[in-house]
């Protein structure tokens, strides 16, 4: 897993799982604490996440809210979009462009 960016936009790549959760949590909390306004979390380079990784994202979402910020997910990969819809977290998290049109089956 790797994280690059600053307090306004962060790119997460690789695997966000139990092995990388502590490092990801520390880096993302720092990004939330050091900035103002929306924090864009670009997930377009993320290969996979597990329940722990999803928990990290939800924790960052809650922390951002307490700091008067909003976490916005960008570039959510299709398999993760399906997980967010299945868990109904797409209703809680701010997702750039929304998920409805992206997850609907083709006509």
PDB file of C-alpha atoms in Angstrom:
ATOM      1  CA  UNK A   1       0.000   0.000   0.000  1.00  0.00           C
ATOM      2  CA  UNK A   2       1.168   3.515  -0.671  1.00  0.00           C
ATOM      3  CA  UNK A   3      -0.276   6.922   0.073  1.00  0.00           C
ATOM      4  CA  UNK A   4       0.790  10.149  -1.551  1.00  0.00           C
ATOM      5  CA  UNK A   5      -0.660  13.613  -1.423  1.00  0.00           C
ATOM      6  CA  UNK A   6      -1.292  16.397   1.034  1.00  0.00           C
ATOM      7  CA  UNK A   7      -4.055  17.725   3.264  1.00  0.00           C
ATOM      8  CA  UNK A   8      -6.378  18.419   0.294  1.00  0.00           C
ATOM      9  CA  UNK A   9      -6.002  15.359  -1.954  1.00  0.00           C
ATOM     10  CA  UNK A  10      -4.616  11.923  -1.149  1.00  0.00           C
ATOM     11  CA  UNK A  11      -4.074   8.974  -3.493  1.00  0.00           C
ATOM     12  CA  UNK A  12      -4.211   5.482  -1.974  1.00  0.00           C
ATOM     13  CA  UNK A  13      -2.839   2.611  -4.028  1.00  0.00           C
ATOM     14  CA  UNK A  14      -2.094  -1.067  -3.626  1.00  0.00           C
ATOM     15  CA  UNK A  15      -3.956  -3.011  -0.948  1.00  0.00           C
ATOM     16  CA  UNK A  16      -5.715  -1.355   1.968  1.00  0.00           C
ATOM     17  CA  UNK A  17      -6.016  -4.259   4.360  1.00  0.00           C
ATOM     18  CA  UNK A  18      -5.210  -5.411   7.874  1.00  0.00           C
ATOM     19  CA  UNK A  19      -1.444  -5.220   7.207  1.00  0.00           C
ATOM     20  CA  UNK A  20      -1.524  -1.622   5.983  1.00  0.00           C
ATOM     21  CA  UNK A  21      -4.394  -0.259   8.096  1.00  0.00           C
ATOM     22  CA  UNK A  22      -2.321   1.330  10.868  1.00  0.00           C
ATOM     23  CA  UNK A  23      -0.056   3.219   8.441  1.00  0.00           C
ATOM     24  CA  UNK A  24      -3.017   4.283   6.303  1.00  0.00           C
ATOM     25  CA  UNK A  25      -4.975   5.453   9.345  1.00  0.00           C
ATOM     26  CA  UNK A  26      -2.054   7.562  10.608  1.00  0.00           C
ATOM     27  CA  UNK A  27      -1.422   9.164   7.199  1.00  0.00           C
ATOM     28  CA  UNK A  28      -5.090   9.893   6.513  1.00  0.00           C
ATOM     29  CA  UNK A  29      -5.765  11.264  10.001  1.00  0.00           C
ATOM     30  CA  UNK A  30      -2.791  13.576   9.558  1.00  0.00           C
ATOM     31  CA  UNK A  31      -4.198  14.764   6.220  1.00  0.00           C
ATOM     32  CA  UNK A  32      -7.569  15.478   7.860  1.00  0.00           C
ATOM     33  CA  UNK A  33      -6.032  17.269  10.837  1.00  0.00           C
ATOM     34  CA  UNK A  34      -3.699  19.456   8.742  1.00  0.00           C
ATOM     35  CA  UNK A  35      -6.206  20.876   6.256  1.00  0.00           C
ATOM     36  CA  UNK A  36      -9.533  22.592   5.734  1.00  0.00           C
ATOM     37  CA  UNK A  37     -12.380  21.994   3.321  1.00  0.00           C
ATOM     38  CA  UNK A  38     -12.985  18.784   1.412  1.00  0.00           C
ATOM     39  CA  UNK A  39     -10.387  16.016   1.574  1.00  0.00           C
ATOM     40  CA  UNK A  40     -10.374  14.149  -1.737  1.00  0.00           C
ATOM     41  CA  UNK A  41      -9.449  10.481  -1.329  1.00  0.00           C
ATOM     42  CA  UNK A  42      -8.513   9.132  -4.766  1.00  0.00           C
ATOM     43  CA  UNK A  43      -8.935   5.352  -4.823  1.00  0.00           C
ATOM     44  CA  UNK A  44      -8.347   4.829  -8.561  1.00  0.00           C
ATOM     45  CA  UNK A  45      -5.004   3.073  -7.876  1.00  0.00           C
ATOM     46  CA  UNK A  46      -6.383   0.866  -5.094  1.00  0.00           C
ATOM     47  CA  UNK A  47      -6.215  -2.828  -6.008  1.00  0.00           C
ATOM     48  CA  UNK A  48      -8.171  -4.245  -3.079  1.00  0.00           C
ATOM     49  CA  UNK A  49      -9.459  -3.551   0.416  1.00  0.00           C
ATOM     50  CA  UNK A  50     -10.830  -5.713   3.153  1.00  0.00           C
ATOM     51  CA  UNK A  51     -13.151  -4.989   6.068  1.00  0.00           C
ATOM     52  CA  UNK A  52     -10.283  -3.388   7.993  1.00  0.00           C
ATOM     53  CA  UNK A  53      -9.531  -1.065   5.069  1.00  0.00           C
ATOM     54  CA  UNK A  54     -13.175  -0.117   4.826  1.00  0.00           C
ATOM     55  CA  UNK A  55     -13.099   0.563   8.556  1.00  0.00           C
ATOM     56  CA  UNK A  56     -10.144   2.921   8.036  1.00  0.00           C
ATOM     57  CA  UNK A  57     -12.102   4.866   5.426  1.00  0.00           C
ATOM     58  CA  UNK A  58     -15.152   5.089   7.690  1.00  0.00           C
ATOM     59  CA  UNK A  59     -12.950   6.252  10.575  1.00  0.00           C
ATOM     60  CA  UNK A  60     -11.433   8.966   8.390  1.00  0.00           C
ATOM     61  CA  UNK A  61     -14.957   9.962   7.307  1.00  0.00           C
ATOM     62  CA  UNK A  62     -16.007  10.365  10.960  1.00  0.00           C
ATOM     63  CA  UNK A  63     -12.823  12.235  11.873  1.00  0.00           C
ATOM     64  CA  UNK A  64     -13.264  14.610   8.933  1.00  0.00           C
ATOM     65  CA  UNK A  65     -16.813  15.355  10.080  1.00  0.00           C
ATOM     66  CA  UNK A  66     -15.628  16.140  13.608  1.00  0.00           C
ATOM     67  CA  UNK A  67     -13.029  18.517  12.122  1.00  0.00           C
ATOM     68  CA  UNK A  68     -15.645  20.312  10.006  1.00  0.00           C
ATOM     69  CA  UNK A  69     -14.387  18.688   6.812  1.00  0.00           C
ATOM     70  CA  UNK A  70     -15.891  16.306   4.304  1.00  0.00           C
ATOM     71  CA  UNK A  71     -14.210  13.172   2.949  1.00  0.00           C
ATOM     72  CA  UNK A  72     -14.923  12.767  -0.768  1.00  0.00           C
ATOM     73  CA  UNK A  73     -14.078   9.494  -2.512  1.00  0.00           C
ATOM     74  CA  UNK A  74     -12.846   9.751  -6.102  1.00  0.00           C
ATOM     75  CA  UNK A  75     -12.154   6.988  -8.618  1.00  0.00           C
ATOM     76  CA  UNK A  76     -13.744   4.170  -6.640  1.00  0.00           C
ATOM     77  CA  UNK A  77     -12.951   0.889  -8.489  1.00  0.00           C
ATOM     78  CA  UNK A  78     -16.009  -1.125  -9.649  1.00  0.00           C
ATOM     79  CA  UNK A  79     -15.642  -4.004  -7.167  1.00  0.00           C
ATOM     80  CA  UNK A  80     -15.435  -1.515  -4.328  1.00  0.00           C
ATOM     81  CA  UNK A  81     -18.436   0.377  -5.682  1.00  0.00           C
ATOM     82  CA  UNK A  82     -20.435  -2.847  -5.438  1.00  0.00           C
ATOM     83  CA  UNK A  83     -19.294  -3.345  -1.837  1.00  0.00           C
ATOM     84  CA  UNK A  84     -20.294   0.208  -0.906  1.00  0.00           C
ATOM     85  CA  UNK A  85     -23.732  -0.330  -2.434  1.00  0.00           C
ATOM     86  CA  UNK A  86     -24.166  -3.756  -0.794  1.00  0.00           C
ATOM     87  CA  UNK A  87     -23.304  -2.304   2.610  1.00  0.00           C
ATOM     88  CA  UNK A  88     -25.318   0.859   1.879  1.00  0.00           C
ATOM     89  CA  UNK A  89     -22.289   2.955   2.755  1.00  0.00           C
ATOM     90  CA  UNK A  90     -22.711   4.793  -0.544  1.00  0.00           C
ATOM     91  CA  UNK A  91     -25.572   6.600   1.228  1.00  0.00           C
ATOM     92  CA  UNK A  92     -23.236   7.855   3.965  1.00  0.00           C
ATOM     93  CA  UNK A  93     -19.996   8.563   2.115  1.00  0.00           C
ATOM     94  CA  UNK A  94     -19.577  11.435  -0.341  1.00  0.00           C
ATOM     95  CA  UNK A  95     -18.599   9.872  -3.667  1.00  0.00           C
ATOM     96  CA  UNK A  96     -17.603  12.096  -6.544  1.00  0.00           C
ATOM     97  CA  UNK A  97     -20.146  11.615  -9.332  1.00  0.00           C
ATOM     98  CA  UNK A  98     -22.222   9.278  -7.155  1.00  0.00           C
ATOM     99  CA  UNK A  99     -22.519   5.541  -7.673  1.00  0.00           C
ATOM    100  CA  UNK A 100     -26.020   5.062  -9.016  1.00  0.00           C
ATOM    101  CA  UNK A 101     -25.189   5.441 -12.704  1.00  0.00           C
ATOM    102  CA  UNK A 102     -21.863   3.657 -12.341  1.00  0.00           C
ATOM    103  CA  UNK A 103     -23.266   0.515 -10.723  1.00  0.00           C
ATOM    104  CA  UNK A 104     -26.471   0.176 -12.716  1.00  0.00           C
ATOM    105  CA  UNK A 105     -26.476  -2.765 -15.142  1.00  0.00           C
ATOM    106  CA  UNK A 106     -26.319  -1.852 -18.828  1.00  0.00           C
ATOM    107  CA  UNK A 107     -29.681  -1.547 -20.603  1.00  0.00           C
TER     108      UNK A 107
END
